Structure formats: C-alpha cells, structure tokens
CSV table of N, CA and C in Angstrom, one decimal:
chain,number,residue,atom,x,y,z
A,1,UNK,N,34.9,-25.5,12.6
A,1,UNK,CA,34.4,-26.8,12.3
A,1,UNK,C,34.4,-27.8,13.4
A,2,UNK,N,33.3,-28.6,13.1
A,2,UNK,CA,33.6,-29.9,14.1
A,2,UNK,C,34.0,-31.1,13.5
A,3,UNK,N,34.2,-31.0,12.4
A,3,UNK,CA,34.0,-32.6,11.6
A,3,UNK,C,33.7,-32.9,10.0
A,4,UNK,N,33.3,-33.8,9.7
A,4,UNK,CA,32.4,-34.0,8.6
A,4,UNK,C,31.1,-35.0,8.7
A,5,UNK,N,30.7,-35.0,8.0
A,5,UNK,CA,29.5,-36.1,8.0
A,5,UNK,C,28.7,-36.4,6.4
A,6,UNK,N,28.9,-37.7,5.8
A,6,UNK,CA,28.5,-38.1,4.9
A,6,UNK,C,29.1,-37.5,3.3
A,7,UNK,N,30.3,-37.0,3.7
A,7,UNK,CA,31.1,-35.9,3.1
A,7,UNK,C,31.0,-34.7,2.9
A,8,UNK,N,30.4,-34.0,3.4
A,8,UNK,CA,30.0,-32.7,4.0
A,8,UNK,C,31.1,-32.0,4.9
A,9,UNK,N,31.7,-31.4,4.8
A,9,UNK,CA,31.8,-30.4,6.2
A,9,UNK,C,31.4,-29.6,6.9
A,10,UNK,N,31.2,-30.4,8.3
A,10,UNK,CA,30.4,-30.0,9.2
A,10,UNK,C,30.6,-29.3,10.3
A,11,UNK,N,30.5,-27.6,10.3
A,11,UNK,CA,30.3,-26.9,11.3
A,11,UNK,C,29.6,-26.4,12.3
A,12,UNK,N,29.6,-25.6,13.2
A,12,UNK,CA,28.3,-25.1,13.9
A,12,UNK,C,28.6,-23.6,14.1
A,13,UNK,N,27.3,-23.6,14.7
A,13,UNK,CA,27.1,-21.6,14.9
A,13,UNK,C,25.8,-21.1,15.2
A,14,UNK,N,25.6,-20.2,16.3
A,14,UNK,CA,24.6,-20.7,16.7
A,14,UNK,C,23.7,-18.9,16.2
A,15,UNK,N,22.4,-19.3,15.5
A,15,UNK,CA,21.5,-18.1,15.4
A,15,UNK,C,21.1,-17.6,16.0
A,16,UNK,N,21.3,-15.9,16.0
A,16,UNK,CA,21.0,-15.2,17.1
A,16,UNK,C,19.2,-14.5,16.7
A,17,UNK,N,19.1,-14.8,15.3
A,17,UNK,CA,17.7,-13.8,15.1
A,17,UNK,C,16.7,-15.0,15.5
A,18,UNK,N,17.2,-16.5,15.3
A,18,UNK,CA,15.9,-17.9,15.7
A,18,UNK,C,16.4,-18.2,17.0
A,19,UNK,N,17.7,-17.6,17.5
A,19,UNK,CA,18.0,-18.4,19.2
A,19,UNK,C,17.7,-19.7,19.0
A,20,UNK,N,18.7,-20.4,18.4
A,20,UNK,CA,19.0,-22.3,17.8
A,20,UNK,C,20.3,-21.8,17.3
A,21,UNK,N,20.8,-23.4,17.6
A,21,UNK,CA,21.9,-24.1,17.4
A,21,UNK,C,21.9,-24.4,15.7
A,22,UNK,N,23.1,-23.8,15.0
A,22,UNK,CA,22.8,-24.4,13.6
A,22,UNK,C,23.5,-25.3,13.2
A,23,UNK,N,23.6,-26.8,12.1
A,23,UNK,CA,24.7,-27.1,11.7
A,23,UNK,C,25.2,-26.7,10.2
A,24,UNK,N,26.1,-26.4,10.0
A,24,UNK,CA,26.1,-26.1,8.3
A,24,UNK,C,27.1,-27.2,7.3
A,25,UNK,N,26.2,-27.4,6.7
A,25,UNK,CA,26.9,-28.7,5.8
A,25,UNK,C,27.3,-27.9,4.9
A,26,UNK,N,28.6,-28.6,4.5
A,26,UNK,CA,29.2,-27.3,3.2
A,26,UNK,C,29.7,-28.1,2.7
A,27,UNK,N,29.3,-28.0,1.2
A,27,UNK,CA,30.3,-28.4,0.0
A,27,UNK,C,30.6,-27.6,-1.0
A,28,UNK,N,29.8,-26.9,-1.8
A,28,UNK,CA,30.0,-26.1,-3.0
A,28,UNK,C,29.4,-24.8,-2.3
A,29,UNK,N,28.3,-24.9,-1.7
A,29,UNK,CA,27.4,-24.2,-0.7
A,29,UNK,C,26.9,-24.7,1.1
A,30,UNK,N,26.8,-23.5,1.3
A,30,UNK,CA,26.6,-24.2,2.9
A,30,UNK,C,24.9,-24.2,3.2
A,31,UNK,N,24.6,-25.1,3.3
A,31,UNK,CA,23.2,-25.6,4.2
A,31,UNK,C,22.9,-25.7,5.5
A,32,UNK,N,22.6,-24.5,6.1
A,32,UNK,CA,22.0,-24.8,7.9
A,32,UNK,C,21.0,-25.4,7.8
A,33,UNK,N,21.2,-26.4,9.0
A,33,UNK,CA,20.2,-27.2,9.4
A,33,UNK,C,20.0,-26.8,10.8
A,34,UNK,N,18.9,-26.9,11.4
A,34,UNK,CA,18.6,-26.7,13.2
A,34,UNK,C,18.4,-27.3,13.6
A,35,UNK,N,19.0,-27.5,14.8
A,35,UNK,CA,19.7,-28.2,15.9
A,35,UNK,C,18.5,-27.9,17.4
A,36,UNK,N,18.4,-29.8,17.7
A,36,UNK,CA,17.4,-29.6,18.9
A,36,UNK,C,18.2,-30.1,20.0
A,37,UNK,N,17.9,-30.4,21.0
A,37,UNK,CA,18.3,-30.9,22.4
A,37,UNK,C,18.5,-32.1,22.2
A,38,UNK,N,17.9,-33.2,21.5
A,38,UNK,CA,18.0,-34.5,21.0
A,38,UNK,C,19.4,-35.1,20.2
A,39,UNK,N,20.5,-36.0,20.8
A,39,UNK,CA,21.2,-35.8,19.6
A,39,UNK,C,20.7,-36.5,18.2
A,40,UNK,N,20.1,-38.0,18.8
A,40,UNK,CA,19.4,-38.3,17.4
A,40,UNK,C,18.3,-37.5,16.4
A,41,UNK,N,18.1,-36.6,17.3
A,41,UNK,CA,17.0,-36.0,16.3
A,41,UNK,C,17.9,-35.0,15.7
A,42,UNK,N,19.1,-34.8,15.8
A,42,UNK,CA,19.8,-33.6,15.5
A,42,UNK,C,20.1,-34.5,14.0
A,43,UNK,N,20.5,-35.9,14.1
A,43,UNK,CA,20.9,-36.8,13.4
A,43,UNK,C,20.5,-36.9,12.5
A,44,UNK,N,19.2,-37.3,12.5
A,44,UNK,CA,17.8,-37.4,11.6
A,44,UNK,C,17.4,-35.9,10.9
A,45,UNK,N,17.7,-34.9,11.4
A,45,UNK,CA,17.4,-33.5,10.7
A,45,UNK,C,18.7,-33.3,9.4
A,46,UNK,N,20.0,-33.8,9.8
A,46,UNK,CA,21.1,-33.6,9.2
A,46,UNK,C,20.7,-34.3,7.9
A,47,UNK,N,19.8,-36.3,8.1
A,47,UNK,CA,19.8,-36.9,7.3
A,47,UNK,C,18.8,-36.5,6.5
A,48,UNK,N,17.6,-36.0,7.2
A,48,UNK,CA,16.6,-35.4,5.9
A,48,UNK,C,17.4,-34.6,5.0
A,49,UNK,N,18.0,-33.2,5.8
A,49,UNK,CA,18.2,-31.7,4.8
A,49,UNK,C,19.0,-32.9,3.5
A,50,UNK,N,20.1,-33.9,4.1
A,50,UNK,CA,20.8,-34.2,2.8
A,50,UNK,C,19.9,-35.1,1.5
A,51,UNK,N,19.0,-36.0,2.2
A,51,UNK,CA,17.9,-36.5,1.3
A,51,UNK,C,16.9,-35.1,0.7
A,52,UNK,N,16.7,-34.0,0.9
A,52,UNK,CA,16.1,-33.3,0.3
A,52,UNK,C,16.8,-32.6,-1.2
A,53,UNK,N,18.0,-32.7,-1.5
A,53,UNK,CA,18.8,-32.3,-2.3
A,53,UNK,C,18.1,-32.7,-3.3
A,54,UNK,N,17.7,-33.9,-3.8
A,54,UNK,CA,17.4,-34.3,-5.1
A,54,UNK,C,16.1,-33.6,-5.5
A,55,UNK,N,15.2,-33.1,-4.4
A,55,UNK,CA,13.8,-31.9,-4.6
A,55,UNK,C,14.6,-30.6,-4.6
A,56,UNK,N,15.5,-30.3,-4.0
A,56,UNK,CA,16.3,-29.2,-4.2
A,56,UNK,C,16.6,-28.6,-6.1
A,57,UNK,N,17.3,-29.8,-6.5
A,57,UNK,CA,18.2,-29.8,-7.8
A,57,UNK,C,17.2,-29.6,-8.8
A,58,UNK,N,16.3,-30.7,-8.5
A,58,UNK,CA,14.9,-30.6,-9.4
A,58,UNK,C,14.0,-29.0,-9.6
A,59,UNK,N,14.0,-28.6,-8.2
A,59,UNK,CA,13.4,-27.3,-8.1
A,59,UNK,C,14.3,-25.9,-9.0
A,60,UNK,N,15.6,-26.1,-8.8
A,60,UNK,CA,16.7,-25.3,-9.0
A,60,UNK,C,16.8,-25.4,-10.9
A,61,UNK,N,16.8,-26.4,-11.3
A,61,UNK,CA,16.8,-27.0,-12.6
A,61,UNK,C,15.0,-26.4,-13.5
A,62,UNK,N,14.4,-26.7,-12.6
A,62,UNK,CA,12.8,-25.8,-13.0
A,62,UNK,C,12.9,-24.6,-13.3
A,63,UNK,N,13.6,-23.8,-12.1
A,63,UNK,CA,13.5,-22.3,-11.8
A,63,UNK,C,14.5,-21.8,-13.2
A,64,UNK,N,15.4,-22.7,-13.6
A,64,UNK,CA,16.5,-22.2,-14.4
A,64,UNK,C,15.6,-22.4,-15.8
A,65,UNK,N,15.4,-23.8,-16.3
A,65,UNK,CA,14.1,-23.4,-17.8
A,65,UNK,C,13.0,-22.6,-17.8
A,66,UNK,N,12.2,-22.3,-16.8
A,66,UNK,CA,11.9,-21.1,-16.6
A,66,UNK,C,12.6,-19.8,-17.0
A,67,UNK,N,13.5,-19.4,-16.1
A,67,UNK,CA,14.2,-17.9,-16.7
A,67,UNK,C,14.9,-18.1,-18.2
A,68,UNK,N,15.3,-19.7,-18.4
A,68,UNK,CA,15.7,-19.6,-19.7
A,68,UNK,C,14.5,-19.0,-21.3
A,69,UNK,N,13.5,-19.5,-20.6
A,69,UNK,CA,12.5,-19.2,-21.1
A,69,UNK,C,12.2,-17.9,-21.6
A,70,UNK,N,12.1,-17.1,-20.2
A,70,UNK,CA,11.8,-15.8,-19.5
A,70,UNK,C,13.0,-14.9,-20.8
A,71,UNK,N,14.0,-15.3,-20.7
A,71,UNK,CA,15.1,-14.7,-21.0
A,71,UNK,C,14.7,-14.4,-22.7
A,72,UNK,N,14.9,-15.7,-23.3
A,72,UNK,CA,13.7,-16.3,-24.5
A,72,UNK,C,13.1,-15.5,-25.1
A,73,UNK,N,12.1,-15.0,-24.7
A,73,UNK,CA,11.0,-14.4,-24.6
A,73,UNK,C,11.4,-12.5,-25.1
A,74,UNK,N,12.0,-12.6,-23.5
A,74,UNK,CA,12.4,-11.0,-23.8
A,74,UNK,C,13.5,-10.7,-24.6
A,75,UNK,N,14.2,-11.6,-25.4
A,75,UNK,CA,15.1,-11.7,-26.1
A,75,UNK,C,14.1,-11.3,-27.6
A,76,UNK,N,13.5,-11.5,-28.1
A,76,UNK,CA,12.0,-11.8,-29.0
A,76,UNK,C,11.4,-10.4,-28.9
A,77,UNK,N,11.1,-9.8,-27.9
A,77,UNK,CA,10.7,-8.8,-27.3
A,77,UNK,C,11.5,-7.2,-28.1
A,78,UNK,N,12.8,-7.7,-27.7
A,78,UNK,CA,13.8,-6.7,-28.1
A,78,UNK,C,14.1,-6.3,-29.3
A,79,UNK,N,14.0,-7.8,-29.6
A,79,UNK,CA,14.6,-7.6,-31.5
A,79,UNK,C,13.3,-6.8,-32.1
A,80,UNK,N,12.0,-6.7,-31.7
A,80,UNK,CA,10.8,-6.2,-32.0
A,80,UNK,C,11.2,-4.8,-32.4
A,81,UNK,N,10.5,-4.3,-33.4
A,81,UNK,CA,10.7,-2.6,-34.0
A,81,UNK,C,9.9,-2.2,-33.0
A,82,UNK,N,10.5,-0.7,-32.5
A,82,UNK,CA,9.2,0.3,-31.7
A,82,UNK,C,8.6,0.6,-32.8
A,83,UNK,N,6.7,0.6,-32.3
A,83,UNK,CA,5.8,0.7,-33.3
A,83,UNK,C,5.8,2.4,-33.2
A,84,UNK,N,5.9,3.1,-32.7
A,84,UNK,CA,5.8,4.5,-32.5
A,84,UNK,C,7.3,4.8,-32.8
A,85,UNK,N,8.1,4.8,-33.1
A,85,UNK,CA,9.8,5.2,-33.0
A,85,UNK,C,9.3,6.5,-34.2
A,86,UNK,N,8.8,6.4,-35.1
A,86,UNK,CA,8.9,7.7,-35.9
A,86,UNK,C,8.2,9.1,-34.9
A,87,UNK,N,7.3,8.4,-34.5
A,87,UNK,CA,6.2,9.2,-33.5
A,87,UNK,C,7.4,10.4,-32.8
A,88,UNK,N,7.6,9.3,-32.4
A,88,UNK,CA,9.0,9.8,-30.6
A,88,UNK,C,9.8,10.4,-31.6
A,89,UNK,N,10.4,10.2,-32.4
A,89,UNK,CA,11.2,11.2,-32.9
A,89,UNK,C,11.3,12.3,-33.6
A,90,UNK,N,9.8,12.6,-34.1
A,90,UNK,CA,9.0,13.9,-34.3
A,90,UNK,C,9.1,14.8,-33.5
A,91,UNK,N,8.3,14.1,-32.0
A,91,UNK,CA,8.1,15.0,-30.9
A,91,UNK,C,9.6,15.3,-29.9
A,92,UNK,N,10.2,14.3,-30.4
A,92,UNK,CA,11.8,14.7,-29.7
A,92,UNK,C,12.4,15.8,-30.5
A,93,UNK,N,11.9,16.0,-31.8
A,93,UNK,CA,12.5,16.8,-32.5
A,93,UNK,C,11.8,18.4,-32.5
A,94,UNK,N,11.1,17.8,-32.2
A,94,UNK,CA,10.2,19.6,-31.6
A,94,UNK,C,10.1,20.3,-30.6
A,95,UNK,N,10.4,19.0,-29.4
A,95,UNK,CA,11.2,19.3,-28.0
A,95,UNK,C,12.0,20.3,-27.9
A,96,UNK,N,12.8,19.8,-28.9
A,96,UNK,CA,14.7,20.6,-29.0
A,96,UNK,C,14.4,21.7,-29.3
A,97,UNK,N,13.3,22.1,-30.3
A,97,UNK,CA,13.1,22.9,-30.9
A,97,UNK,C,12.8,23.8,-30.3
A,98,UNK,N,11.7,23.8,-29.2
A,98,UNK,CA,11.3,24.8,-28.7
A,98,UNK,C,12.2,24.7,-27.3
A,99,UNK,N,12.7,24.2,-26.7
A,99,UNK,CA,13.7,24.3,-25.9
A,99,UNK,C,15.0,25.3,-26.3
A,100,UNK,N,15.1,25.3,-27.7
A,100,UNK,CA,16.0,26.1,-28.2
A,100,UNK,C,15.9,27.8,-28.0
A,101,UNK,N,13.9,27.5,-28.6
A,101,UNK,CA,13.2,28.9,-28.7
A,101,UNK,C,13.2,29.4,-27.3
A,102,UNK,N,13.0,28.9,-26.4
A,102,UNK,CA,12.8,29.2,-25.0
A,102,UNK,C,14.1,29.7,-24.6
A,103,UNK,N,15.2,29.1,-24.9
A,103,UNK,CA,16.6,29.5,-24.2
A,103,UNK,C,16.9,31.0,-24.9
A,104,UNK,N,16.4,31.1,-26.2
A,104,UNK,CA,16.9,32.6,-27.3
A,104,UNK,C,16.0,33.5,-26.4
A,105,UNK,N,14.8,33.1,-26.2
A,105,UNK,CA,13.9,34.2,-25.4
A,105,UNK,C,14.3,34.8,-23.9
A,106,UNK,N,14.6,34.0,-23.2
A,106,UNK,CA,15.5,34.3,-22.3
A,106,UNK,C,17.0,35.2,-21.9
A,107,UNK,N,17.9,34.7,-23.2
A,107,UNK,CA,19.1,35.1,-23.5
A,107,UNK,C,19.1,36.9,-23.9
A,108,UNK,N,17.3,37.1,-24.7
A,108,UNK,CA,17.3,38.3,-25.0
A,108,UNK,C,16.6,39.2,-23.4
A,109,UNK,N,15.9,38.3,-23.0
A,109,UNK,CA,15.1,39.5,-21.8
A,109,UNK,C,16.3,40.3,-21.2
A,110,UNK,N,16.0,41.2,-20.8
A,110,UNK,CA,16.8,41.8,-19.8
A,110,UNK,C,17.0,41.7,-18.7
A,111,UNK,N,17.5,41.3,-17.9
A,111,UNK,CA,17.5,41.6,-15.8
A,111,UNK,C,17.2,42.1,-15.4
A,112,UNK,N,17.5,43.4,-16.3
A,112,UNK,CA,16.4,44.4,-15.1
A,112,UNK,C,15.3,44.9,-15.2
A,113,UNK,N,14.4,44.3,-16.4
A,113,UNK,CA,12.9,44.3,-16.3
A,113,UNK,C,12.8,43.6,-15.3
A,114,UNK,N,13.2,42.3,-15.2
A,114,UNK,CA,13.1,40.9,-13.9
A,114,UNK,C,12.8,41.6,-12.9
A,115,UNK,N,13.7,42.3,-12.3
A,115,UNK,CA,14.4,43.0,-11.4
A,115,UNK,C,12.7,43.8,-11.0
A,116,UNK,N,12.7,44.9,-11.5
A,116,UNK,CA,11.5,45.8,-11.9
A,116,UNK,C,10.4,45.0,-11.4
A,117,UNK,N,10.4,43.8,-12.5
A,117,UNK,CA,8.9,43.2,-12.1
A,117,UNK,C,8.8,42.5,-11.1
A,118,UNK,N,9.7,42.1,-10.6
A,118,UNK,CA,9.6,41.6,-8.8
A,118,UNK,C,9.5,42.7,-8.2
A,119,UNK,N,10.0,43.9,-7.9
A,119,UNK,CA,9.5,44.6,-6.8
A,119,UNK,C,7.6,45.3,-7.4
A,120,UNK,N,7.4,45.2,-8.6
A,120,UNK,CA,6.0,45.3,-8.6
A,120,UNK,C,5.0,44.6,-8.1
A,121,UNK,N,5.3,43.0,-8.4
A,121,UNK,CA,4.6,41.8,-7.9
A,121,UNK,C,4.4,42.2,-6.2
A,122,UNK,N,3.6,41.5,-5.3
A,122,UNK,CA,3.7,41.2,-4.6
A,122,UNK,C,4.6,40.1,-3.5
A,123,UNK,N,4.7,40.4,-2.6
A,123,UNK,CA,5.7,39.7,-1.5
A,123,UNK,C,5.2,38.3,-1.3
A,124,UNK,N,5.2,37.6,-1.6
A,124,UNK,CA,4.8,36.1,-0.3
A,124,UNK,C,5.1,36.5,0.8
A,125,UNK,N,4.1,35.7,1.8
A,125,UNK,CA,4.6,36.1,3.2
A,125,UNK,C,5.5,35.0,3.4
A,126,UNK,N,6.1,35.2,5.0
A,126,UNK,CA,7.2,34.3,4.8
A,126,UNK,C,6.9,33.7,5.7
A,127,UNK,N,7.0,32.6,6.1
A,127,UNK,CA,6.8,31.1,6.4
A,127,UNK,C,7.2,31.4,8.3
A,128,UNK,N,8.7,31.4,7.8
A,128,UNK,CA,9.8,31.5,8.9
A,128,UNK,C,9.6,32.7,9.9
A,129,UNK,N,8.8,33.9,9.2
A,129,UNK,CA,8.0,34.7,10.2
A,129,UNK,C,7.4,34.7,10.8
A,130,UNK,N,6.1,33.9,10.4
A,130,UNK,CA,4.9,33.8,10.7
A,130,UNK,C,5.0,33.1,12.1
A,131,UNK,N,6.2,31.9,12.0
A,131,UNK,CA,6.8,31.0,13.1
A,131,UNK,C,7.1,31.5,14.2
A,132,UNK,N,7.8,32.7,13.3
A,132,UNK,CA,8.5,33.6,15.0
A,132,UNK,C,7.8,34.3,15.5
A,133,UNK,N,6.1,34.7,14.9
A,133,UNK,CA,5.4,35.3,15.5
A,133,UNK,C,4.6,34.3,16.2
A,134,UNK,N,4.2,33.3,16.4
A,134,UNK,CA,3.4,32.4,16.9
A,134,UNK,C,4.4,31.8,18.2
A,135,UNK,N,5.6,31.8,17.8
A,135,UNK,CA,7.1,31.7,19.0
A,135,UNK,C,6.4,32.5,20.2
A,136,UNK,N,6.5,33.7,19.9
A,136,UNK,CA,6.3,35.0,20.6
A,136,UNK,C,5.1,35.3,21.3
A,137,UNK,N,3.7,34.6,21.0
A,137,UNK,CA,2.6,34.6,21.6
A,137,UNK,C,2.8,33.1,22.3
A,138,UNK,N,2.0,33.2,23.5
A,138,UNK,CA,1.8,32.4,24.7
A,138,UNK,C,0.6,31.7,24.5
A,139,UNK,N,0.0,30.5,24.5
A,139,UNK,CA,-0.9,29.8,24.1
A,139,UNK,C,-1.7,29.1,25.2
A,140,UNK,N,-2.5,29.5,25.4
A,140,UNK,CA,-3.6,28.7,26.8
A,140,UNK,C,-3.8,27.1,26.5
A,141,UNK,N,-3.4,26.2,27.5
A,141,UNK,CA,-3.1,25.0,27.1
A,141,UNK,C,-4.7,24.5,28.2
A,142,UNK,N,-5.5,23.6,27.0
A,142,UNK,CA,-6.7,23.4,27.5
A,142,UNK,C,-6.6,22.0,28.0
A,143,UNK,N,-7.6,21.7,29.2
A,143,UNK,CA,-6.9,20.1,29.5
A,143,UNK,C,-7.9,19.5,29.1
A,144,UNK,N,-7.2,18.0,28.9
A,144,UNK,CA,-7.5,17.3,28.1
A,144,UNK,C,-8.6,16.4,28.3
A,145,UNK,N,-9.4,16.1,27.7
A,145,UNK,CA,-11.1,15.3,27.9
A,145,UNK,C,-10.8,14.2,27.0
A,146,UNK,N,-11.5,13.1,28.2
A,146,UNK,CA,-11.8,12.2,27.7
A,146,UNK,C,-13.4,11.6,27.0
A,147,UNK,N,-12.7,10.7,26.3
A,147,UNK,CA,-14.4,10.4,25.9
A,147,UNK,C,-15.5,9.7,26.8
A,148,UNK,N,-14.7,9.3,27.9
A,148,UNK,CA,-15.7,8.9,28.9
A,148,UNK,C,-16.2,10.2,29.8
A,149,UNK,N,-15.5,11.4,29.4
A,149,UNK,CA,-16.0,12.6,30.1
A,149,UNK,C,-17.3,13.0,29.7
A,150,UNK,N,-18.1,12.7,30.4
A,150,UNK,CA,-19.3,13.2,29.4
A,150,UNK,C,-19.9,14.9,29.8
A,151,UNK,N,-19.3,15.2,31.1
A,151,UNK,CA,-19.5,16.5,31.4
A,151,UNK,C,-19.0,17.6,30.9
A,152,UNK,N,-17.7,17.3,30.5
A,152,UNK,CA,-16.2,18.0,29.3
A,152,UNK,C,-15.7,18.6,30.3
A,153,UNK,N,-15.3,18.1,31.6
A,153,UNK,CA,-14.8,18.5,32.5
A,153,UNK,C,-13.3,17.2,32.4
A,154,UNK,N,-12.5,17.6,32.8
A,154,UNK,CA,-11.2,17.3,32.7
A,154,UNK,C,-10.6,16.3,34.3
A,155,UNK,N,-10.8,15.3,33.9
A,155,UNK,CA,-11.1,14.4,35.9
A,155,UNK,C,-9.2,14.0,35.9
C-alpha cells in the first residue's frame, strides 16, 4: 500500500507475465492499472480507469439482466413435462428386466464349463512376448535420406 487516490486505496505490484508495474485501486474490488515511465501518464491512466467505472457498471447491469432472462427461460423449461417420460419409464423397466435375466443366467452357468471352453479356444498372441522377440533381434539402421538427395545416397 503506497497511499490513496480519489477515495481508493492505492498499492503497487509488478506483473511478471506482462513485465510491467501496476497500480491497484482498491475499493470493494481491486482494479489493476498498468503504469508507464512518465509520472503524468500514470496519473492520466489512473483517471481514465476511474472514469470508465460508469461504463463498467452499465455493462455489468446489462450482463446481469441477460442472466436473469436466461434464468427465467431455464425455469420455464424445467417446469415443462418431459414428452418421452412414459417411453423412458417403459424402456428403463425393460432394461432392468433384461439385466436381471442376464444375472440369473450367469449364476446358473457352471464355472467348470468356462474353464474347459477357455482351454479349447485358441489363445491370443501375447503383445509382451512379441516385443521381447523384437528386442532380441538387432535391426539394421539405414542411413537417413534427404529430400535433396536425388541419387539415394546419404550425405
């Protein structure tokens, strides 16, 4: 805090992102103002920032009114009945019924049969084994060809 200016607390900080000093005007919120090297220019920038408050207030009020309209429209949409509610209930009931049947089928299925079926099925090749085989083999390194190399020789 370095003082006050036109009823606002005035503090100073360095913004590393923009590599500039900023004055912070603090009222209910903080308002940063970039500072230059000219003292008179800094005072003019502070004045311009304070003179922009009516425009900021108007903009914020307009944005608030827009948000209230959107909220009212959303509230109306929420209160409308869902047109496919009956269809959703029917399909959800059917899905629950099918899931219950699938669970019953899995419980009656004997685990010994699963193990026998798995032994009969061909096993998928192991990716890890394939990578280990490649690691054991030495690959020939080909020289890099430049697009300027018309003869195919590496230079």
